[in-house]
mmCIF file of C-alpha atoms and ligand atoms in Angstrom:
data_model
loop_
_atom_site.group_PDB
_atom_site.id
_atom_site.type_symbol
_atom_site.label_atom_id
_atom_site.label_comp_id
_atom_site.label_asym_id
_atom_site.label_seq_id
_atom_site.Cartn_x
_atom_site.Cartn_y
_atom_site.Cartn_z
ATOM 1 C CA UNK J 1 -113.393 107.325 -52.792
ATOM 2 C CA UNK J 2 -111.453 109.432 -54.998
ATOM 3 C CA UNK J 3 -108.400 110.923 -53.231
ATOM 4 C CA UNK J 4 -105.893 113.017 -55.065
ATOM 5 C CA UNK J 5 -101.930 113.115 -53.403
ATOM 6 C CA UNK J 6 -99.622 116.145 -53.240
ATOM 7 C CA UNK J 7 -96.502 114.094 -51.876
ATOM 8 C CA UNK J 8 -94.915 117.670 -52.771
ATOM 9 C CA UNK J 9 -91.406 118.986 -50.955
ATOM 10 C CA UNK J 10 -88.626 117.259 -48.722
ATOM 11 C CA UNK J 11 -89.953 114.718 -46.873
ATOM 12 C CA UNK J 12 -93.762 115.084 -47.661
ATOM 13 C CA UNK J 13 -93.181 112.620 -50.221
ATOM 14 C CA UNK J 14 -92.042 109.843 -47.688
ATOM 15 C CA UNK J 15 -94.569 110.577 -45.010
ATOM 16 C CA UNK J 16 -97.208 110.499 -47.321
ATOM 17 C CA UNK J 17 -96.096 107.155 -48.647
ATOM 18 C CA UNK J 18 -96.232 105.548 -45.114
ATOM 19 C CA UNK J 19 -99.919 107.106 -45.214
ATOM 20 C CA UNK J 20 -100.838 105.696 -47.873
ATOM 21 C CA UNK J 21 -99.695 102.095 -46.737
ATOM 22 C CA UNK J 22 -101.597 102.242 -44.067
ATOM 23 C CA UNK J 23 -104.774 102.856 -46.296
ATOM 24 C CA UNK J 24 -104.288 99.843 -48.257
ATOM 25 C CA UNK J 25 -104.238 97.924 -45.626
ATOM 26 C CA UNK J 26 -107.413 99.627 -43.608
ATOM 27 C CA UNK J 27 -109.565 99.966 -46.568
ATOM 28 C CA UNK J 28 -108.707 95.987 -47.066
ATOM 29 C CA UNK J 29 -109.579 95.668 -43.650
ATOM 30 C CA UNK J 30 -113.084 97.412 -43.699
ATOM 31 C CA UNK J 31 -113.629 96.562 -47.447
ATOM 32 C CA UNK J 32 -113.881 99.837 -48.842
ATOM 33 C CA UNK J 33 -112.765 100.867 -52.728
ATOM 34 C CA UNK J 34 -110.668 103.577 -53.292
ATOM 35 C CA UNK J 35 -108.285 104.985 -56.104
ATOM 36 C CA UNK J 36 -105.420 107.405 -55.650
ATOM 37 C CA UNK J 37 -103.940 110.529 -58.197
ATOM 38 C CA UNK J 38 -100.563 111.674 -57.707
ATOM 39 C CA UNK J 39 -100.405 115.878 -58.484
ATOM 40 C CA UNK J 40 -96.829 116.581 -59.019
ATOM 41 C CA UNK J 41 -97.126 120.212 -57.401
ATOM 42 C CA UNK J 42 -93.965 120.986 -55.637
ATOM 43 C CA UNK J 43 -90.710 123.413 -55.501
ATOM 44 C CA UNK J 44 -88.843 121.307 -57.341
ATOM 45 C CA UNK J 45 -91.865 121.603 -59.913
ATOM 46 C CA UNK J 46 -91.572 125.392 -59.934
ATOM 47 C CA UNK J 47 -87.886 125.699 -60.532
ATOM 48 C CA UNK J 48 -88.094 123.467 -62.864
ATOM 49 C CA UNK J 49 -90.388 125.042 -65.096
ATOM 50 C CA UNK J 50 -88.467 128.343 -64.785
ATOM 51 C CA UNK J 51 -90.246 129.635 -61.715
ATOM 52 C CA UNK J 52 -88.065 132.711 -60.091
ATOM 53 C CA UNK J 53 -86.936 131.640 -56.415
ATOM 54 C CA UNK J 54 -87.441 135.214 -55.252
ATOM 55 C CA UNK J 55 -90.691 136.255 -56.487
ATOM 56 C CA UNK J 56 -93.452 134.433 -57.564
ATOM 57 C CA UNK J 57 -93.369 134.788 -61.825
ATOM 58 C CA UNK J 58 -95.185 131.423 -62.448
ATOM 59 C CA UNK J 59 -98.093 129.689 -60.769
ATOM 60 C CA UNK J 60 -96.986 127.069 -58.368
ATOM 61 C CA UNK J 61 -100.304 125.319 -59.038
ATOM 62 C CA UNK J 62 -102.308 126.402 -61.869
ATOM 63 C CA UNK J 63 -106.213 127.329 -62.049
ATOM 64 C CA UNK J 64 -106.704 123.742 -64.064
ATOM 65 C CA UNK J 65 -105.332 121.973 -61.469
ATOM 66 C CA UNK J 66 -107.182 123.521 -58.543
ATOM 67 C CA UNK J 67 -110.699 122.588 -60.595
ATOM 68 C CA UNK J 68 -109.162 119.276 -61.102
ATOM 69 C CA UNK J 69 -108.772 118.909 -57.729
ATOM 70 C CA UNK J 70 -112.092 119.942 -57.101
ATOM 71 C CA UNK J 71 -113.396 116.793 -58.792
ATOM 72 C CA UNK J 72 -112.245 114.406 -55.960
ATOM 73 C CA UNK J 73 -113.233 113.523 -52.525
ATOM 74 C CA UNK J 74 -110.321 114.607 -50.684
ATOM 75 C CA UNK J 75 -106.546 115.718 -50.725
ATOM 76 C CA UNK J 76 -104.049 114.064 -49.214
ATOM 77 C CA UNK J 77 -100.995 116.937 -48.924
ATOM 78 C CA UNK J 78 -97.805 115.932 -47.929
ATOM 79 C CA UNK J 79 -95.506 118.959 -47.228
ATOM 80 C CA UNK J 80 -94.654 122.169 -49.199
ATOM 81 C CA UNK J 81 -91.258 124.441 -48.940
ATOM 82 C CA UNK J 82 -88.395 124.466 -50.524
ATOM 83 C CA UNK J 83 -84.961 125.685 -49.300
ATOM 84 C CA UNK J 84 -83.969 127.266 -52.716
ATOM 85 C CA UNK J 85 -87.036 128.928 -52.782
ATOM 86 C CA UNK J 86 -88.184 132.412 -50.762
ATOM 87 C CA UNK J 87 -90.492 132.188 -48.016
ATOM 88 C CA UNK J 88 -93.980 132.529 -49.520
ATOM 89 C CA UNK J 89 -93.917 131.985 -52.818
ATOM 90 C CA UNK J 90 -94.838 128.223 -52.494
ATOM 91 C CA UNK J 91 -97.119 128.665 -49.270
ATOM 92 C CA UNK J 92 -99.223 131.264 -51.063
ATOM 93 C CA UNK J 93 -99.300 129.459 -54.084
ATOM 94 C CA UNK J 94 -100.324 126.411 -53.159
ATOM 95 C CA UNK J 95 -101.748 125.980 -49.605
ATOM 96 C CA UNK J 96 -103.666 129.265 -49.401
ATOM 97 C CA UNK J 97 -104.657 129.097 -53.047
ATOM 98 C CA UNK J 98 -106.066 125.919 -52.128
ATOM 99 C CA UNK J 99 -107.484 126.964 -49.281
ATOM 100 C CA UNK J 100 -109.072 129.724 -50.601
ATOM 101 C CA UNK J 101 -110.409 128.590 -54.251
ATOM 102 C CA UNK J 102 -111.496 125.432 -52.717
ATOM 103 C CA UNK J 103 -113.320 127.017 -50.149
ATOM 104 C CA UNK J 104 -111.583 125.254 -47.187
ATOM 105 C CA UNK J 105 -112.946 127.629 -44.561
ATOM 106 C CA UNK J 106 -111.880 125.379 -41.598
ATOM 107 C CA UNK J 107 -108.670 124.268 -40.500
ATOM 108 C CA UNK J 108 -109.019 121.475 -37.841
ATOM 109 C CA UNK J 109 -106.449 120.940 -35.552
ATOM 110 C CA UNK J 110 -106.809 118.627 -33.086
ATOM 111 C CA UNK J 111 -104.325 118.397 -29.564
ATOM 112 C CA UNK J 112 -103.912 115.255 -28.513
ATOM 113 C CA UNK J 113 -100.763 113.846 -26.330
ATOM 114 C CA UNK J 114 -100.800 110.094 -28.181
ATOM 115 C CA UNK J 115 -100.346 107.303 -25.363
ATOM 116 C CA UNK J 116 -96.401 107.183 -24.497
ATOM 117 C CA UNK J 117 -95.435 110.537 -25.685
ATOM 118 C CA UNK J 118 -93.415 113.218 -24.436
ATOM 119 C CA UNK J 119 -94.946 116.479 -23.235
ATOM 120 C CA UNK J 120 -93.101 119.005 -22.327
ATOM 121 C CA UNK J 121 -95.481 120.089 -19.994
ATOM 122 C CA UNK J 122 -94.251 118.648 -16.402
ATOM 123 C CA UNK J 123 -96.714 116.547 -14.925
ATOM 124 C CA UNK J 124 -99.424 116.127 -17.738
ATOM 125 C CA UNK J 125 -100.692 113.573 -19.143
ATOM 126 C CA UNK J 126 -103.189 111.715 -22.449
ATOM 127 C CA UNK J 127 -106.109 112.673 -20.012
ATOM 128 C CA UNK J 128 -104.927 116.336 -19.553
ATOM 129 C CA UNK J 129 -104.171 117.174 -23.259
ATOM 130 C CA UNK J 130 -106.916 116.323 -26.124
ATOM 131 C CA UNK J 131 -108.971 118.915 -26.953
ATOM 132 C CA UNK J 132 -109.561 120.670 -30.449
ATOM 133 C CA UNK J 133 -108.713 123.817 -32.358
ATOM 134 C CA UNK J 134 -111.154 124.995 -35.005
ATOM 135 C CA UNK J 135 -109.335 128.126 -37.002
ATOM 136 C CA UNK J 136 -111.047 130.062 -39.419
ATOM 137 C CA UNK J 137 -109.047 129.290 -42.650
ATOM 138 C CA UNK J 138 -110.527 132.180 -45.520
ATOM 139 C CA UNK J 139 -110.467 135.006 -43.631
ATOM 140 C CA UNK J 140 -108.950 137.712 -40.932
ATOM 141 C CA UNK J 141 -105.394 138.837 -41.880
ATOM 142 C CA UNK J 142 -104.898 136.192 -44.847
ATOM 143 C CA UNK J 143 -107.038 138.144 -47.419
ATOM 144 C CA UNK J 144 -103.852 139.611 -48.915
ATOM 145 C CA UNK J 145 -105.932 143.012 -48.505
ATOM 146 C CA UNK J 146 -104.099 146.294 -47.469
ATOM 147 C CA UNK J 147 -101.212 147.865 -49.216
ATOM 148 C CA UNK J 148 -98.414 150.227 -49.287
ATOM 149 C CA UNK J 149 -97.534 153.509 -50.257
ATOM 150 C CA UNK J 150 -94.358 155.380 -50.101
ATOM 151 C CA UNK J 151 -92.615 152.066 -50.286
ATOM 152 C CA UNK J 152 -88.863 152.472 -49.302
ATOM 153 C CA UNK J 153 -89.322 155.574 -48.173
ATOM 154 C CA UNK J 154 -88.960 156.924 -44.920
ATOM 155 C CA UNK J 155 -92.246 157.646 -45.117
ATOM 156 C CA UNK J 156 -93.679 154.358 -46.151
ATOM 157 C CA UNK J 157 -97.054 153.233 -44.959
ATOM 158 C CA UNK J 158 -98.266 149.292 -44.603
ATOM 159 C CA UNK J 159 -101.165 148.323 -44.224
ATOM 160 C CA UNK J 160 -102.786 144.538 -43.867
ATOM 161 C CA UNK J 161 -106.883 143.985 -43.119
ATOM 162 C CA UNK J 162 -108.195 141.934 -40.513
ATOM 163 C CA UNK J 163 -110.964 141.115 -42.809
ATOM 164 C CA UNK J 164 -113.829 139.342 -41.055
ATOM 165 C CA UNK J 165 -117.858 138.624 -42.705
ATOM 166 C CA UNK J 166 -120.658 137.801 -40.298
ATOM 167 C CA UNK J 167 -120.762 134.813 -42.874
ATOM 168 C CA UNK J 168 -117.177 133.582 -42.519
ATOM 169 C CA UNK J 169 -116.846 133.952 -38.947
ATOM 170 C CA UNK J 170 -120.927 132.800 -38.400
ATOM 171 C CA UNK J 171 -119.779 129.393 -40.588
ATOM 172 C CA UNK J 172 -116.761 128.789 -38.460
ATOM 173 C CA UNK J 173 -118.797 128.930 -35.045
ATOM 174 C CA UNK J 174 -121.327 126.928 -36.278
ATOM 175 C CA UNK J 175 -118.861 124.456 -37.448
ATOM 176 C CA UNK J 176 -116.768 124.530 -34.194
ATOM 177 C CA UNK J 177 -120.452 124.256 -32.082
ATOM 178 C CA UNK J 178 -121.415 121.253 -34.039
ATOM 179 C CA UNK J 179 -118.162 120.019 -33.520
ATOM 180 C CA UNK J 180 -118.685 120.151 -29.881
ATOM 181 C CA UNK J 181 -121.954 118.710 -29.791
ATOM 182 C CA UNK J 182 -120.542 115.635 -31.236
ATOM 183 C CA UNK J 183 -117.386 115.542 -29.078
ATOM 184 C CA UNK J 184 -117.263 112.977 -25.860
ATOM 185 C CA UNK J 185 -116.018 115.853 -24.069
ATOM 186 C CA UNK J 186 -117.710 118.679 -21.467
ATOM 187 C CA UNK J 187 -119.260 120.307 -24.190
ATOM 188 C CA UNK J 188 -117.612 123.672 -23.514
ATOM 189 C CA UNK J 189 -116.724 125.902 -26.032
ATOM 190 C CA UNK J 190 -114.076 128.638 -25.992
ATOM 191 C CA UNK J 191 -113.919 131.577 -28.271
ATOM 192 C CA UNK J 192 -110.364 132.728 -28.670
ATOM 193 C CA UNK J 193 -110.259 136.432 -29.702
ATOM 194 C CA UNK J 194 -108.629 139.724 -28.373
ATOM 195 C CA UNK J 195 -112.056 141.950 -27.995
ATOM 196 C CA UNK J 196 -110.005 144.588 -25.883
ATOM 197 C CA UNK J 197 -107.845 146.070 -28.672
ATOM 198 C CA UNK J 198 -109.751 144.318 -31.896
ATOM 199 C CA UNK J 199 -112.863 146.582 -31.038
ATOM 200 C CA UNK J 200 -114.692 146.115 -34.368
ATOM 201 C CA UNK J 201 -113.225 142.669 -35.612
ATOM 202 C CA UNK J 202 -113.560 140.589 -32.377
ATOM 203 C CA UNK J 203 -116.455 142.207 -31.073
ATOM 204 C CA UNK J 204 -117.955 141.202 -34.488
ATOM 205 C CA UNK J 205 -116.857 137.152 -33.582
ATOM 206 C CA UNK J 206 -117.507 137.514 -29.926
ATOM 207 C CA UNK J 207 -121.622 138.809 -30.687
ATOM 208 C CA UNK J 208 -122.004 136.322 -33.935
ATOM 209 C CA UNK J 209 -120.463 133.704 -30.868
ATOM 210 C CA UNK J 210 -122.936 134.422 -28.297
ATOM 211 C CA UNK J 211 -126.032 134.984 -30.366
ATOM 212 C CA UNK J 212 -125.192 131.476 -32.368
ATOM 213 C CA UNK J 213 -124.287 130.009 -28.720
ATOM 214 C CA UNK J 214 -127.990 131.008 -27.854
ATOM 215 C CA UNK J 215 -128.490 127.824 -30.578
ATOM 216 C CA UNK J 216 -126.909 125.390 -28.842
ATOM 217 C CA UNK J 217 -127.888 125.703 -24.458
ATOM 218 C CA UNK J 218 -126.260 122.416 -23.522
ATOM 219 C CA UNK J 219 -122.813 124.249 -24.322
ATOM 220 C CA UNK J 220 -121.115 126.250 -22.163
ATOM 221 C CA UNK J 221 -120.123 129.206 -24.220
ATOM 222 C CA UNK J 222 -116.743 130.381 -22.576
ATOM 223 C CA UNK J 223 -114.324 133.126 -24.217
ATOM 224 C CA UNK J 224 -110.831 133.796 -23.877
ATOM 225 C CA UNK J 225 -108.352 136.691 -24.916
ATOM 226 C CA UNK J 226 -105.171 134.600 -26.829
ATOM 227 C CA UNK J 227 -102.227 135.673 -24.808
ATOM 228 C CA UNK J 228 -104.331 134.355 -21.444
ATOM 229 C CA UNK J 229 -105.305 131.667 -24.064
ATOM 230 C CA UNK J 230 -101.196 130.630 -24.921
ATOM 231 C CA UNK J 231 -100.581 130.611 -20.867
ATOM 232 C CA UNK J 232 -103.011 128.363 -20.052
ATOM 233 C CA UNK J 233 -102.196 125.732 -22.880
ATOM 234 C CA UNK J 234 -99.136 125.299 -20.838
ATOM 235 C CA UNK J 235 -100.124 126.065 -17.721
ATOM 236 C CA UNK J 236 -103.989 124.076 -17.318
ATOM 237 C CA UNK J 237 -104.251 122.493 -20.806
ATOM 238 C CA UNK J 238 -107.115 119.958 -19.355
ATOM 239 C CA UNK J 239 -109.316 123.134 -19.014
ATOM 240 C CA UNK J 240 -109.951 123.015 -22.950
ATOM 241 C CA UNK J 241 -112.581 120.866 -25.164
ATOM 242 C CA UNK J 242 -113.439 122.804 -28.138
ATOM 243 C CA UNK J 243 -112.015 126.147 -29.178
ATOM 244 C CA UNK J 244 -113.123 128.501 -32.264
ATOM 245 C CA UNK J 245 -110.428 130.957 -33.350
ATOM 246 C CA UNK J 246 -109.864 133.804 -35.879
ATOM 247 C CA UNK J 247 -106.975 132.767 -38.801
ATOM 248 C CA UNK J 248 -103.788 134.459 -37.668
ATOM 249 C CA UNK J 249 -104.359 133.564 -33.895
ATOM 250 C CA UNK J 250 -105.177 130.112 -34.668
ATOM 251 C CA UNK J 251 -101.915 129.960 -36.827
ATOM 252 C CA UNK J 252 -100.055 130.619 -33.993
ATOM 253 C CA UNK J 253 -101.164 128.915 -31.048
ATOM 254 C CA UNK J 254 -101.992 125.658 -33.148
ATOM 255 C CA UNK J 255 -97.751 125.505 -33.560
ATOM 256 C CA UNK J 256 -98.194 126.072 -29.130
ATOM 257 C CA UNK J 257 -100.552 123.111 -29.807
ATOM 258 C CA UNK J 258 -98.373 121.064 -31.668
ATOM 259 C CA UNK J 259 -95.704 121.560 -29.079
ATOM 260 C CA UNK J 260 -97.661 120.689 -26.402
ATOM 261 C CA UNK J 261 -99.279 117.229 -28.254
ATOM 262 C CA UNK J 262 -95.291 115.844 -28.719
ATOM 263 C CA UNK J 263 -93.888 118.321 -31.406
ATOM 264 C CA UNK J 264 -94.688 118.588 -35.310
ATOM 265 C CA UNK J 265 -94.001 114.544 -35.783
ATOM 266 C CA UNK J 266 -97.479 113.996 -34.380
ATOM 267 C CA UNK J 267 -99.694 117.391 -35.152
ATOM 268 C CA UNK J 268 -102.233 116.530 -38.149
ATOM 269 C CA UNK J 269 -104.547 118.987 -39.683
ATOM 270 C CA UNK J 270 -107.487 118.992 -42.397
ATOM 271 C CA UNK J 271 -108.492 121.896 -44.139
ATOM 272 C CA UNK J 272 -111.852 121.382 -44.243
ATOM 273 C CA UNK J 273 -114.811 122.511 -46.674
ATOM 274 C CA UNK J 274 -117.935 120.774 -45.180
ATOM 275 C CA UNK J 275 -119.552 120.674 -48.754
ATOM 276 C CA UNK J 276 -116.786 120.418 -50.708
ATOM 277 C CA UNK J 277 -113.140 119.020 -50.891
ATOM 278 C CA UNK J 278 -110.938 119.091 -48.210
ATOM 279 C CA UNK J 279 -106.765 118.648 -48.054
ATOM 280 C CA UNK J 280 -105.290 116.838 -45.056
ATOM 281 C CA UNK J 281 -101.739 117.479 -43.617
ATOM 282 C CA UNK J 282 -99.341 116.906 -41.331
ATOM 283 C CA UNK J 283 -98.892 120.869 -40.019
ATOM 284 C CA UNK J 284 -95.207 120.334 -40.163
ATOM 285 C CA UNK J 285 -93.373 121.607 -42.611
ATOM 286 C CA UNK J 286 -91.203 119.544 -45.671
ATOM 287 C CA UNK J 287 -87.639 119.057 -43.318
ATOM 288 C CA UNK J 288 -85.531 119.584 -46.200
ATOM 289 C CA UNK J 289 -81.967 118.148 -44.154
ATOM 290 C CA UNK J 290 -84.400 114.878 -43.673
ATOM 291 C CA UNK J 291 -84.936 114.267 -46.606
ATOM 292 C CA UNK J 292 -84.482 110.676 -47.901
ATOM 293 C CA UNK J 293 -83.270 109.480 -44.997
ATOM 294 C CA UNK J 294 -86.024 107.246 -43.758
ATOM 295 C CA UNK J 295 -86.122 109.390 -40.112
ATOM 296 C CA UNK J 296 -88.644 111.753 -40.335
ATOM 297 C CA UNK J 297 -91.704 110.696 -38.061
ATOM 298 C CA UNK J 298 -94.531 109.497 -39.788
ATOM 299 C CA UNK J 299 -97.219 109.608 -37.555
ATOM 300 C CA UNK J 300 -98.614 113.259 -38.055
ATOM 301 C CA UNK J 301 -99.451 112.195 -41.807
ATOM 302 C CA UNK J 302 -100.710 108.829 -40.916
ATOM 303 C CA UNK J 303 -103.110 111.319 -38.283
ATOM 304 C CA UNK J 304 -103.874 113.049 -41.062
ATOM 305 C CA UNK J 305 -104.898 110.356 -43.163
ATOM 306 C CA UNK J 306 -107.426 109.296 -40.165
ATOM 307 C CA UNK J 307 -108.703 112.500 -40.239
ATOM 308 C CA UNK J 308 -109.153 112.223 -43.801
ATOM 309 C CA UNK J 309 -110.863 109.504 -43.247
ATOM 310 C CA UNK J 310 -113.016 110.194 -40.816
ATOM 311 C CA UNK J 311 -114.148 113.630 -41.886
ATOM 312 C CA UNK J 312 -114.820 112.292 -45.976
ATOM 313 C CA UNK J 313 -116.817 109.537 -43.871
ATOM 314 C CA UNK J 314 -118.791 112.012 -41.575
ATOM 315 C CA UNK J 315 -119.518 114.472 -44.809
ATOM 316 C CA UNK J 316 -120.860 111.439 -46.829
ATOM 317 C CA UNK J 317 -122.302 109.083 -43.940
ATOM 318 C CA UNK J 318 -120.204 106.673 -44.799
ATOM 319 C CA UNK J 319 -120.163 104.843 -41.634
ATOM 320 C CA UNK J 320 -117.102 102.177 -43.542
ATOM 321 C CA UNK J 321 -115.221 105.515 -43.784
ATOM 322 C CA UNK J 322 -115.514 106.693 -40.179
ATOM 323 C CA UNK J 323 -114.694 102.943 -38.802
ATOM 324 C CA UNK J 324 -111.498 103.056 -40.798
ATOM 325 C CA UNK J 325 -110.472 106.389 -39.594
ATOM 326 C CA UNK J 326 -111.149 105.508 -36.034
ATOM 327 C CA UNK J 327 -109.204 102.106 -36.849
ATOM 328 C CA UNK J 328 -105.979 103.937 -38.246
ATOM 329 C CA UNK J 329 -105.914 106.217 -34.954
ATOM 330 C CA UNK J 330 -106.529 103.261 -32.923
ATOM 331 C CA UNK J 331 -103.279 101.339 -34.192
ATOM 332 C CA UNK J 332 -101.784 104.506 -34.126
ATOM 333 C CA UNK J 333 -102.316 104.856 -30.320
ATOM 334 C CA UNK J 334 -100.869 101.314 -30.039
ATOM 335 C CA UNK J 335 -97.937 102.321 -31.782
ATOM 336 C CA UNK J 336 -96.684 105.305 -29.980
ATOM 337 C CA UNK J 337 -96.131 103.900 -26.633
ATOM 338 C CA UNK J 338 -93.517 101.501 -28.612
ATOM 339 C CA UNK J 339 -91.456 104.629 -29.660
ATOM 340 C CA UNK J 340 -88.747 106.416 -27.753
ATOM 341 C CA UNK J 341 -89.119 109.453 -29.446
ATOM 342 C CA UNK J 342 -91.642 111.541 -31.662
ATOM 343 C CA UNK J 343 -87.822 113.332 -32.939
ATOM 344 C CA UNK J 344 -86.617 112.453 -36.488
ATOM 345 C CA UNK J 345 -83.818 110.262 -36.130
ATOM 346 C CA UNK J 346 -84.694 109.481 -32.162
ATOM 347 C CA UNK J 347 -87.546 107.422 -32.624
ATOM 348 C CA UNK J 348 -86.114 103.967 -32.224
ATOM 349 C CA UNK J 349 -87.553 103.345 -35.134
ATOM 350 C CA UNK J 350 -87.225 104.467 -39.439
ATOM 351 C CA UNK J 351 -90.061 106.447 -41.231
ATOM 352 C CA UNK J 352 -91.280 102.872 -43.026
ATOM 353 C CA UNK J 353 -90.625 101.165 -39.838
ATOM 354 C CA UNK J 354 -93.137 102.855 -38.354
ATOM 355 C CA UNK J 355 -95.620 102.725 -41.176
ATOM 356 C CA UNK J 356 -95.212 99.028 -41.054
ATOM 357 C CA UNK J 357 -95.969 98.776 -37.610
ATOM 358 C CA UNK J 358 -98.728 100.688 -37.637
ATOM 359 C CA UNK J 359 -100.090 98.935 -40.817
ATOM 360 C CA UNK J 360 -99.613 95.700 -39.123
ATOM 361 C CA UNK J 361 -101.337 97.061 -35.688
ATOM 362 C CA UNK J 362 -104.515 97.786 -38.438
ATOM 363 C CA UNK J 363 -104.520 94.505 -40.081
ATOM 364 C CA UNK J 364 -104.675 92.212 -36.979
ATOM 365 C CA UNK J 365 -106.825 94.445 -34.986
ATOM 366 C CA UNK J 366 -110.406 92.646 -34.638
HETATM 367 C C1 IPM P 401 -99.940 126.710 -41.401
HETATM 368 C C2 IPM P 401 -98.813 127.485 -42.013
HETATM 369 C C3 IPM P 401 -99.356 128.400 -43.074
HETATM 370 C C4 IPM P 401 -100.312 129.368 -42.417
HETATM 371 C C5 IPM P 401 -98.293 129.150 -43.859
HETATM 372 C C6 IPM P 401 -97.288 128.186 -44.457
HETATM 373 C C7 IPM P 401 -98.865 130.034 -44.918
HETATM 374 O O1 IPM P 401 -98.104 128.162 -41.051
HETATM 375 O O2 IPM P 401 -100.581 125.929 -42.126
HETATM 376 O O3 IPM P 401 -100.169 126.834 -40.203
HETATM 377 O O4 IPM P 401 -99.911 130.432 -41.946
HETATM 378 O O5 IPM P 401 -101.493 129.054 -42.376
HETATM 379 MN MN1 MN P 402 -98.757 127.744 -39.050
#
């Protein structure tokens, strides 16, 4: 396996490290090969090379690179966002460039409360909170279509497209459906959508969702509109399995999600192309006042690297792959009920520390 690293802003670097530990150790473990490639695509990268910190004048990651990165098996992306540099510049031109030219059209975020930590949801517990969210990750507002006219006028007009293809959102039910089918769960399957004011976009998704659903009769096929869909993640967050969402929604109640599952220390995500390369993260973002201070949690990355794992494993039936996945969120369920706190700086524990332990958890499991 071939796996190319973006250790990129702030503390991405040092999660991604503690990741990468741990896959030493695992693919020792399970006796697998694999090789790593460092891309040095960051903030500090951009400034460097003369990029303007208020508008984007150079690529952040250039067209060679992306087709370089198309060459491996997966991506292993640490963080990207840099305090000297305006909001979007390096999101756009990295993480949805990548998203987009690689073809990542799902972004899997799983919810699961880890053994041991903290909800803030009174009263819930590991049993009440695991489900996953399956986001569509090419499409709806993200197209950068729309435009403006009159700008900085009093009369100025914006405009931003909800784009959405029968193909796009067809490929993200059918992903989220055979998702489902595979999980250990109650095979139920919740569209999340607004079809009362989105007349034309979610109607599209909720039709393409029943008349795919028609595929697959041992699921229930259940839909909810996202505001009832944000109450009841706090409110009855058992009541979910698998859920299928447009981009922009699934942005936003995947950060509900994280908050839920112990905070942005523990939330991992993979953006997935099924027959390509995908790019696992932790969904948190770089923590610039962490930085190099050995605090930051590790354990979303180290997620993210058993996602990695097991998804490169699933897409190549590579059963060694899947085992060591499963292996790395094993130790890592070991590991949390040992901490005090999924909080930088409140765990009881450093970044490495962590890393170690987990590492260790891998190596003398049977
Ligand atoms: C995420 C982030 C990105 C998104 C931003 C940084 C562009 O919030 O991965 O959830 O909106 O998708
Ligand atoms: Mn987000």
């Amino acid at each position: 396996m071939k796996i190319a690293v973006i250790g990129g802003d702030g503390t991405g670097p040092e999660v991604v490290a503690e990741g990468l530990k741990v896959l030493k150790i695992v693919a020792e473990k399970v006796g697998f090969e694999y090789t790593t490639q460092d891309f040095n695509v960051s903030g500090d990268r951009y400034l460097a090379a003369g990029g303007d910190p208020n508008a984007a004048s150079i690529p952040v990651i250039s067209d060679e690179e992306i087709a370089e990165l198309a060459t491996f098996d997966a991506i292993y992306l640490g963080a990207v966002g840099h305090p000297d540099v305006a909001p979007g510049i390096l999101e756009k031109g990295l993480l949805l460039k990548a998203r987009f030219e690689l073809d990542q059209y799902i972004n899997l975020r799983p919810v699961t409360l880890y053994p041991g930590v903290e909800t803030p949801l009174a009263g819930k517990t590991s049993d009440d909170i695991d489900f996953v969210v399956v986001r569509e990750n090419t499409e709806g507002l993200y197209t950068g279509m729309g435009g403006v006219q009159y700008k900085g006028t009093p009369n100025e007009v914006a405009t931003q497209i909800m784009c959405n293809t029968r193909q796009g959102v067809e490929r993200a039910i059918r992903y989220a459906m055979d998702l489902c089918m595979r999980r250990d769960d109650k095979k139920q399957i919740t569209l999340v959508g607004k079809t009362n004011v989105l007349t034309y976009a979610h109607d599209l998704w909720f039709r393409a969702f029943m008349e795919i659903g028609e595929e697959y009769p041992e699921l229930t096929k259940d839909y909810n509109h996202v505001d009832a869909c944000c109450m009841w993640f706090v409110k009855n967050p058992e009541y979910y399995d698998t859920i299928v969402v447009c981009n922009m929604f699934g942005d936003i109640i995947t950060d509900l999600g994280a908050m839920i599952q112990g905070g942005m220390g523990v939330a991992a995500g993979g953006n997935i192309n099924p027959s390509g390369v995908s790019m696992f993260e932790p969904i948190g973002g770089s923590a610039p006042k962490y930085t190099g201070q050995n605090v930051i949690n590790p354990i979303a990355a180290i997620a993210s690297l058993a996602m990695l794992l097991r998804e490169t494993g699933n897409n190549t039936g590579d059963a060694k792959l899947v085992d060591a996945g499963n292996r790395v969120e094993q130790a890592i369920r070991s590991v949390t009920p040992q901490m005090k706190s999924q909080s930088a700086g409140r765990m009881g524990f450093s970044t490495s520390e962590v890393g170690d332990l987990i590492a260790k958890t891998v190596a003398d499991a049977e």
